[in-house]
Coordinates of C-alpha atoms in Angstrom, one line a residue:
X1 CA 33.4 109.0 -102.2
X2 CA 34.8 112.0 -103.5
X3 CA 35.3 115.6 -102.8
X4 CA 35.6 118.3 -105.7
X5 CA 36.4 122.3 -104.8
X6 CA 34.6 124.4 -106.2
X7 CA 35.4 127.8 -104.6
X8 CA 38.4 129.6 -102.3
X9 CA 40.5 127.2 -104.3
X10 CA 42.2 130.4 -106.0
X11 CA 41.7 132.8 -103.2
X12 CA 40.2 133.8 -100.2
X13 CA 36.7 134.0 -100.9
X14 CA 33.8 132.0 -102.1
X15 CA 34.3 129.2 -99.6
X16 CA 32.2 126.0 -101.4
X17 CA 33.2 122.1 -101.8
X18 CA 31.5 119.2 -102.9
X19 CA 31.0 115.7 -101.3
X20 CA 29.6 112.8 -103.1
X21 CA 28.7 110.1 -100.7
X22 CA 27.1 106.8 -101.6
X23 CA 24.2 108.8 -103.5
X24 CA 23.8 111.6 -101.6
X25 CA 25.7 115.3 -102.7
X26 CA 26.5 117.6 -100.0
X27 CA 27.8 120.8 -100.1
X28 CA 30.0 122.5 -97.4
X29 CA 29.7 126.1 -97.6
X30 CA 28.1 127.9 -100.8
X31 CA 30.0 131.1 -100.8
X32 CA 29.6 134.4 -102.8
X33 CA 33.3 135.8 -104.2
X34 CA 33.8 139.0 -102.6
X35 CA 35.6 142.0 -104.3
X36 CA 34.2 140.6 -107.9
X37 CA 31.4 140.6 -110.1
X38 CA 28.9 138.4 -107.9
X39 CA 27.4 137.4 -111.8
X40 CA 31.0 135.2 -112.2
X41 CA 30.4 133.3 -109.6
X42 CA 31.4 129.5 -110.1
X43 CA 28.5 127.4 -111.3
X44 CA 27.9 124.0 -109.3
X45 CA 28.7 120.9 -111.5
X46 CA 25.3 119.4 -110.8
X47 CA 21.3 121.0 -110.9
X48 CA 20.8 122.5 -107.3
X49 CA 17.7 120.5 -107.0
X50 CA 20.3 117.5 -106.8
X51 CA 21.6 118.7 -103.6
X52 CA 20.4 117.0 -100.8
X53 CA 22.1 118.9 -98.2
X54 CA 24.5 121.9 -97.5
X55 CA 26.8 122.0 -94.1
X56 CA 27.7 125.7 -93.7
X57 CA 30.7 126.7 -91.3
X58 CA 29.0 130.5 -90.9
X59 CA 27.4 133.1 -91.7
X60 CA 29.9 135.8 -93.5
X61 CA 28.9 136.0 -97.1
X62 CA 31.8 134.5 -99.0
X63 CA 30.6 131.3 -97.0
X64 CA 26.9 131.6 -96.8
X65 CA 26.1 134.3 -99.5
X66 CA 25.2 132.1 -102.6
X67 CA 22.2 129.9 -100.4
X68 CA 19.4 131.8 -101.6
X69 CA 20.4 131.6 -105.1
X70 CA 21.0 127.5 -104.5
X71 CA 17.2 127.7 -103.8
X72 CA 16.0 129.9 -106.6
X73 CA 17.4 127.3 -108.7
X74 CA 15.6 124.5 -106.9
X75 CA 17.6 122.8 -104.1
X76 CA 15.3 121.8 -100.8
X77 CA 16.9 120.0 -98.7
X78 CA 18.0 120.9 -95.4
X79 CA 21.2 123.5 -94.4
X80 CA 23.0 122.3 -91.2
X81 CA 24.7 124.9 -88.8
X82 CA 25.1 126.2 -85.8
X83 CA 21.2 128.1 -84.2
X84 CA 23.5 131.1 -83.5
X85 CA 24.8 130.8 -87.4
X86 CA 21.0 130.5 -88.4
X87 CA 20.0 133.7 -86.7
X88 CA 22.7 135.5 -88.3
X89 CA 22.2 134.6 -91.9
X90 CA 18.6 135.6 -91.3
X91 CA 19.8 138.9 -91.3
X92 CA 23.3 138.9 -93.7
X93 CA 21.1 137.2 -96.7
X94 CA 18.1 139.5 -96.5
X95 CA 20.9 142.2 -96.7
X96 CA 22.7 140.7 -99.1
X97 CA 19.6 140.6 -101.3
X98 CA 18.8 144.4 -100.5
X99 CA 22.7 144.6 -102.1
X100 CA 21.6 142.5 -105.1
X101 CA 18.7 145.1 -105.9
X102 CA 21.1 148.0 -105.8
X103 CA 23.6 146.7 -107.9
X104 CA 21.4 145.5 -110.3
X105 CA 19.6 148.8 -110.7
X106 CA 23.0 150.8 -111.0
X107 CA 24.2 148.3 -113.5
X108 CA 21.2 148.8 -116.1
X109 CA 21.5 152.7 -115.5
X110 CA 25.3 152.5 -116.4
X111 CA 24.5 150.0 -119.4
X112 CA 21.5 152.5 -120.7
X113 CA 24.1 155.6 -119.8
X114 CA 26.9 153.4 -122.1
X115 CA 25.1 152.3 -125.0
X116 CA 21.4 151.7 -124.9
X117 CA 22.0 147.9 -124.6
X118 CA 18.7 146.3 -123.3
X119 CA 20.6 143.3 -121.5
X120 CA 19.1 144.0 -118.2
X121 CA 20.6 142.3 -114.8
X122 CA 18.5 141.2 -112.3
X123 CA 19.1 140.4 -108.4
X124 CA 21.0 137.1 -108.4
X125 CA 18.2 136.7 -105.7
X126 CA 15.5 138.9 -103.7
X127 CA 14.6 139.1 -100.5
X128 CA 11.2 136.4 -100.8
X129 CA 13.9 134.0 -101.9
X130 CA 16.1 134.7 -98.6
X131 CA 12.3 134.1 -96.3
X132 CA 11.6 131.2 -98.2
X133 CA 15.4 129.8 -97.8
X134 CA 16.1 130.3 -94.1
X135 CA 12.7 127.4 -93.7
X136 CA 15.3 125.2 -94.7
X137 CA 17.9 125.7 -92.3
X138 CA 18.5 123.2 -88.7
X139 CA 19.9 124.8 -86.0
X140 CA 22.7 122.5 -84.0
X141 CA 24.3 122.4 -80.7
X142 CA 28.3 122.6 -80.8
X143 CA 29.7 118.9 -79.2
X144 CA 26.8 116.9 -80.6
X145 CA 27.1 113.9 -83.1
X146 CA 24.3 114.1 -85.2
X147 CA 23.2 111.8 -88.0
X148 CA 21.9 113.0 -91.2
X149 CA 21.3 109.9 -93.3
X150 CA 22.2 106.4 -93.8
X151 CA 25.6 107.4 -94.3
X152 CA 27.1 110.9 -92.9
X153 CA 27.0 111.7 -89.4
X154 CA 28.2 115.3 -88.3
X155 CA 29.9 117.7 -85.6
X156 CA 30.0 121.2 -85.0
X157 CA 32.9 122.2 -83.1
X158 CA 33.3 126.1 -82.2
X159 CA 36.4 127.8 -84.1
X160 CA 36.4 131.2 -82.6
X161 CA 36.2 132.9 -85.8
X162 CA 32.7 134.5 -85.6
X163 CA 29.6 133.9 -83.1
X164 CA 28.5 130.5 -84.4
X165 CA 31.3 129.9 -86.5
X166 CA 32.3 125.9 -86.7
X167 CA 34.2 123.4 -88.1
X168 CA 32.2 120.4 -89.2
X169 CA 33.4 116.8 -88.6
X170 CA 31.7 114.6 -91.3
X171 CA 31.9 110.3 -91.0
X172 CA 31.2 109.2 -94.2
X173 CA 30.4 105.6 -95.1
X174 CA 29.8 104.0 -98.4
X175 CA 29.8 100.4 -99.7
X176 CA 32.0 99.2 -102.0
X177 CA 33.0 95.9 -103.5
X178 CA 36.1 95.6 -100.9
X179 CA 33.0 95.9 -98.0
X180 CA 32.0 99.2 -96.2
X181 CA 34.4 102.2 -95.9
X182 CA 34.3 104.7 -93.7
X183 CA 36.2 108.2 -93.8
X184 CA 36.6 110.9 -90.9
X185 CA 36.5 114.3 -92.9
X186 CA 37.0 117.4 -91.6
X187 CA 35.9 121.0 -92.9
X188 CA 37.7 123.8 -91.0
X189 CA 36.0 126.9 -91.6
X190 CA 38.0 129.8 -90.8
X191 CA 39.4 129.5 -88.1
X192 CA 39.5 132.4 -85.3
X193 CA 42.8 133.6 -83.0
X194 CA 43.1 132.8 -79.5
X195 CA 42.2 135.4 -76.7
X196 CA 39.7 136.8 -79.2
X197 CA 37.0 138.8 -77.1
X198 CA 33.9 137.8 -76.7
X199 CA 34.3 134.2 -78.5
X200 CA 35.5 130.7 -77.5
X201 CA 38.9 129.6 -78.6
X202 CA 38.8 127.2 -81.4
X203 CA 38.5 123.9 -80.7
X204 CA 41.1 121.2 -81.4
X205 CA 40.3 118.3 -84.0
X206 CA 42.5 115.3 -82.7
X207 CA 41.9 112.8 -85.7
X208 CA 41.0 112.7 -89.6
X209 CA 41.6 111.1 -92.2
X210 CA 41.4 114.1 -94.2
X211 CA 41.8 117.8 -93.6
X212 CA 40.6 120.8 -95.8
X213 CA 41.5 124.2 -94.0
X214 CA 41.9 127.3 -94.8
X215 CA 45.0 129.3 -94.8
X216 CA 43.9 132.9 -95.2
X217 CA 46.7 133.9 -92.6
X218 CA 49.2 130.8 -93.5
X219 CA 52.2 132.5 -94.5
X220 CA 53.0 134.4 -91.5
X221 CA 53.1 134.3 -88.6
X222 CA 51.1 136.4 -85.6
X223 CA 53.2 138.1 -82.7
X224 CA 51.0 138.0 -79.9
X225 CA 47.9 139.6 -79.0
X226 CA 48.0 143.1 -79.4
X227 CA 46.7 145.5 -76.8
X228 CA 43.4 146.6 -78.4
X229 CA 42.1 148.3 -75.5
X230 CA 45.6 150.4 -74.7
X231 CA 45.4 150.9 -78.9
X232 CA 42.1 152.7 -78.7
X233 CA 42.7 154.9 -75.7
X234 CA 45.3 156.1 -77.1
X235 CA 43.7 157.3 -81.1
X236 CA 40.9 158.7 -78.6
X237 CA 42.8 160.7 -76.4
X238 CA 44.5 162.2 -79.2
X239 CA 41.9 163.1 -81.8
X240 CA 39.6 164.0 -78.6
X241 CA 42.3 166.9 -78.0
X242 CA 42.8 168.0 -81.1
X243 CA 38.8 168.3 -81.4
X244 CA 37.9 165.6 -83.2
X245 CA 36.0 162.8 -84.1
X246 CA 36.8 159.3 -84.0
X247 CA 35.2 157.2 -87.1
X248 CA 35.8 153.7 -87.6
X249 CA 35.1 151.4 -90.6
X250 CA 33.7 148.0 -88.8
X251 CA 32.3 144.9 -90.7
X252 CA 28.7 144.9 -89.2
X253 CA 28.6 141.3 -87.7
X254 CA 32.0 140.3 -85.6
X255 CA 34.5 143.7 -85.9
X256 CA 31.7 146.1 -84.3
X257 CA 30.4 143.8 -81.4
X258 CA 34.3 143.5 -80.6
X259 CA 34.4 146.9 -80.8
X260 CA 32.0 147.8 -78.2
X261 CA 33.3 145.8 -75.8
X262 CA 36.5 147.0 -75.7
X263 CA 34.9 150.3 -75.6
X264 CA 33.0 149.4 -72.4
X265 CA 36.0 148.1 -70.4
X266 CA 37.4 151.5 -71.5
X267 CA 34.3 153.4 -69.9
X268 CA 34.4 151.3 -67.3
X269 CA 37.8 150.9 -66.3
X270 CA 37.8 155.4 -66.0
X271 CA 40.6 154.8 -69.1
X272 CA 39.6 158.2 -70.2
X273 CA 39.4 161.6 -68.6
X274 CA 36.2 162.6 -70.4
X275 CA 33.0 160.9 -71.3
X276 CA 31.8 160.4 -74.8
X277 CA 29.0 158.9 -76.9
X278 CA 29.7 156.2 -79.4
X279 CA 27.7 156.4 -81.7
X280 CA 27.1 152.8 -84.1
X281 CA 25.4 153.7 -87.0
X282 CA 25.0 150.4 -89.4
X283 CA 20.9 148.8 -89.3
X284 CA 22.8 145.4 -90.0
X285 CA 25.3 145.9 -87.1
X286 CA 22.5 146.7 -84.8
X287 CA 20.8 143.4 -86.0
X288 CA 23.8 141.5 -85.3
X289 CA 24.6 142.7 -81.5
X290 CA 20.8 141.8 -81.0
X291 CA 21.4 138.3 -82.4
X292 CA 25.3 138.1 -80.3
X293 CA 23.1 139.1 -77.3
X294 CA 20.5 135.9 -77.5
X295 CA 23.4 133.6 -77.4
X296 CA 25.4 134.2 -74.3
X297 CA 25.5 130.8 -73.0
X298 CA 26.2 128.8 -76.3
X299 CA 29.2 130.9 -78.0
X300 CA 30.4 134.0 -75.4
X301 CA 33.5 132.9 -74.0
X302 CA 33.6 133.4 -70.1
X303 CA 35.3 136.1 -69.6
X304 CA 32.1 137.2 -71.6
X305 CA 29.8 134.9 -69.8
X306 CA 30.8 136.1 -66.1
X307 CA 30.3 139.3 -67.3
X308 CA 26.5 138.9 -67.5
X309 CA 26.1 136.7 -64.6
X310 CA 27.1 140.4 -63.0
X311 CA 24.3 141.6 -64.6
X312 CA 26.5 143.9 -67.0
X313 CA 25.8 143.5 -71.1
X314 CA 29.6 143.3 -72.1
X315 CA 28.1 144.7 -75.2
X316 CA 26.4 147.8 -73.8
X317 CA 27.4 151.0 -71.6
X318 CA 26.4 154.7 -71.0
X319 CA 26.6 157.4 -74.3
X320 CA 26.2 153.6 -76.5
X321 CA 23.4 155.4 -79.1
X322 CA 21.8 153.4 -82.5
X323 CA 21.8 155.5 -85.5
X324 CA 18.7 153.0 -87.5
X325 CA 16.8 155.3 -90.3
X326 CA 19.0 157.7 -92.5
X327 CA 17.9 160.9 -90.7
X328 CA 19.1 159.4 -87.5
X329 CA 22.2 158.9 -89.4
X330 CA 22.7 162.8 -90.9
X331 CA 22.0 163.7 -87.2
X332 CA 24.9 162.1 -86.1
X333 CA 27.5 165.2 -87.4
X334 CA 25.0 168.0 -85.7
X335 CA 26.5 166.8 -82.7
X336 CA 29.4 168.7 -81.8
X337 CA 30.5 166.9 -79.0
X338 CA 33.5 165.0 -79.3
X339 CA 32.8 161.1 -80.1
X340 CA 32.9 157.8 -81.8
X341 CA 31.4 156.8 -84.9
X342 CA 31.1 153.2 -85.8
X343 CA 29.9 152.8 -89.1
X344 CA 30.2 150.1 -92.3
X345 CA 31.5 148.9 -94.8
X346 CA 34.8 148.2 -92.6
X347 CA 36.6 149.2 -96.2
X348 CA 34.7 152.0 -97.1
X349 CA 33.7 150.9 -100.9
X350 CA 29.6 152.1 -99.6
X351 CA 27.6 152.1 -97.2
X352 CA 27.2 155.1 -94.7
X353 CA 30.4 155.3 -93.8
X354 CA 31.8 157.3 -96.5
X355 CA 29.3 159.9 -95.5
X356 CA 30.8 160.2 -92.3
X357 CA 34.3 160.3 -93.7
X358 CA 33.1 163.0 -95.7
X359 CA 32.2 165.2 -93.0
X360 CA 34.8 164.4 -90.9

């Protein structure tokens, strides 16, 4: 038995370690390193078509993001994680291929621009390879011991960090010449704050034998949970009376849903004395809220949950409008109304965003 890391072992992002059990190799997590140059990623230590199976946490990209690539380079066995986590890679990966095309076209105009080198970059994979990819995933149910082989059995339990995220309890047994041995692993994940909207608090682990978790927030220490709700009524009432518009970076999956239901109680609640539109203008985010809206019962936590048994979409309200094509999305600054505008990347490196900045 024996555990090697092969990523977020020198900073936050590209989340991927490797288990060697009895004969099998598993992999928990095959990240893509965020903020660099996605061709530097680490290479795995063994042929992909040696790995029989991959146990992913969730679906951001610096955990998920190198799966399709796994395949191009032949792996086939099966991807284990949470149905909500399934349905949300289905999206992320096709468009983080659509990402791969992009960059790979600007790079060989800049090399041709620079030099007239002929090294040409390609995607690191395409979007046939993301179709082909999520055949291969299993959809689990939080709470349930399930067996993979001979020797690994596993557990999803819900962390709180992102709809579907988990942290995955592996047993591992293996003969050896003292007689069989058997190890309680556990995986974190990242792990999501309490009182979080819309998600469960994480779960507690109570035993392992050994722990790997991440520590992304691990030298310091939160103060409570801030006020979102009297945060946002506040930045609208102002820029509202000084005429203006409110535009907010959001990641697509996680940050925007949150957003709108705070945005919701606000409309509901008569926080403000004038009625807006929001307008969310991200394809991806619009994906995503479909995706958080087919799993109510499985990851919404029940402040969330009693909310729809009301018969209200915590996710939903009057003046909520979907910006999808990229006229829809110039349309948005005809109106001269006062409103919101949700838009990605939450740190405004591309995406449509920086065309709203720009105009407002």
């Amino acid at each position: 038995m024996r555990i090697t890391f092969l990523g977020a072992d020198h900073e936050v992002t590209g989340s991927c370690h490797y288990l060697q059990v009895a004969d099998k190799n598993i992999l928990i997590d095959c990240g893509m390193e965020q903020g660099n140059d996605v061709y530097e990623n680490q290479e795995l230590p063994i042929p992909a078509c040696d790995v029989d199976y991959v146990l992913l946490t969730h679906a951001h990209i610096d955990h998920s993001g190198l799966i399709p690539l796994l395949y191009v380079n032949g792996f086939r066995g099966k991807i284990y994680c949470t149905e909500a986590t399934v349905q949300l890679c289905d999206i992320m990966l096709r468009d983080s291929a659509h990402i791969q095309m992009f960059e790979a076209e600007w790079r060989n105009r800049k090399a041709k621009r620079s030099n007239g080198t002929l090294k040409e970059f390609i995607p690191l994979y395409d979007a046939k390879a993301v179709y082909e990819v999520m055949k291969q995933f299993v959809g689990l149910e939080y709470e349930k011991i399930v067996k993979i082989d001979d020797n690994v059995s596993i557990r999803l339990r819900d962390v709180g960090h992102l709809l579907g995220s988990a942290s995955i309890e592996v047993w591992a047994s293996e003969d050896t010449p003292e007689g069989r041995v058997e190890r309680k692993l556990v995986f974190s994940g990242d792990i999501g704050n309490v009182h979080k909207p819309i998600t469960k608090d994480p779960a507690t682990v109570a035993d392992a034998d050994y722990v790997v978790m991440e520590s992304t927030y691990g030298n310091r220490s939160h103060n409570g949970t801030p006020d979102y709700v009297a945060e946002l009524v506040k930045v609208f009432k102002r820029t509202f009376d000084r005429g203006g518009n409110v535009v907010i970076p959001s990641f697509a999956v996680g940050r925007t849903q949150e957003l709108l239901y705070h945005i919701r109680k606000i409309k509901a609640d008569g926080l403000m004395d004038r009625d807006f539109d929001v307008y969310v203008d991200s394809p991806l985010a619009i994906e995503a809220t479909e995706v958080f809206s087919k799993n109510v019962e499985q990851c919404f936590d029940e402040d969330a949950i009693e909310l729809v048994r009301q018969g209200i979409n915590p996710l939903s309200f009057p003046g909520l409008k979907y910006a999808i094509s990229s006229e829809e999305s110039k349309m948005i600054n005809f109106d001269t109304n006062p409103k919101v505008i949700i838009s990605a990347s939450g740190m405004c490196e591309a995406g449509r965003i920086r065309h709203h900045l720009k105009h407002n």
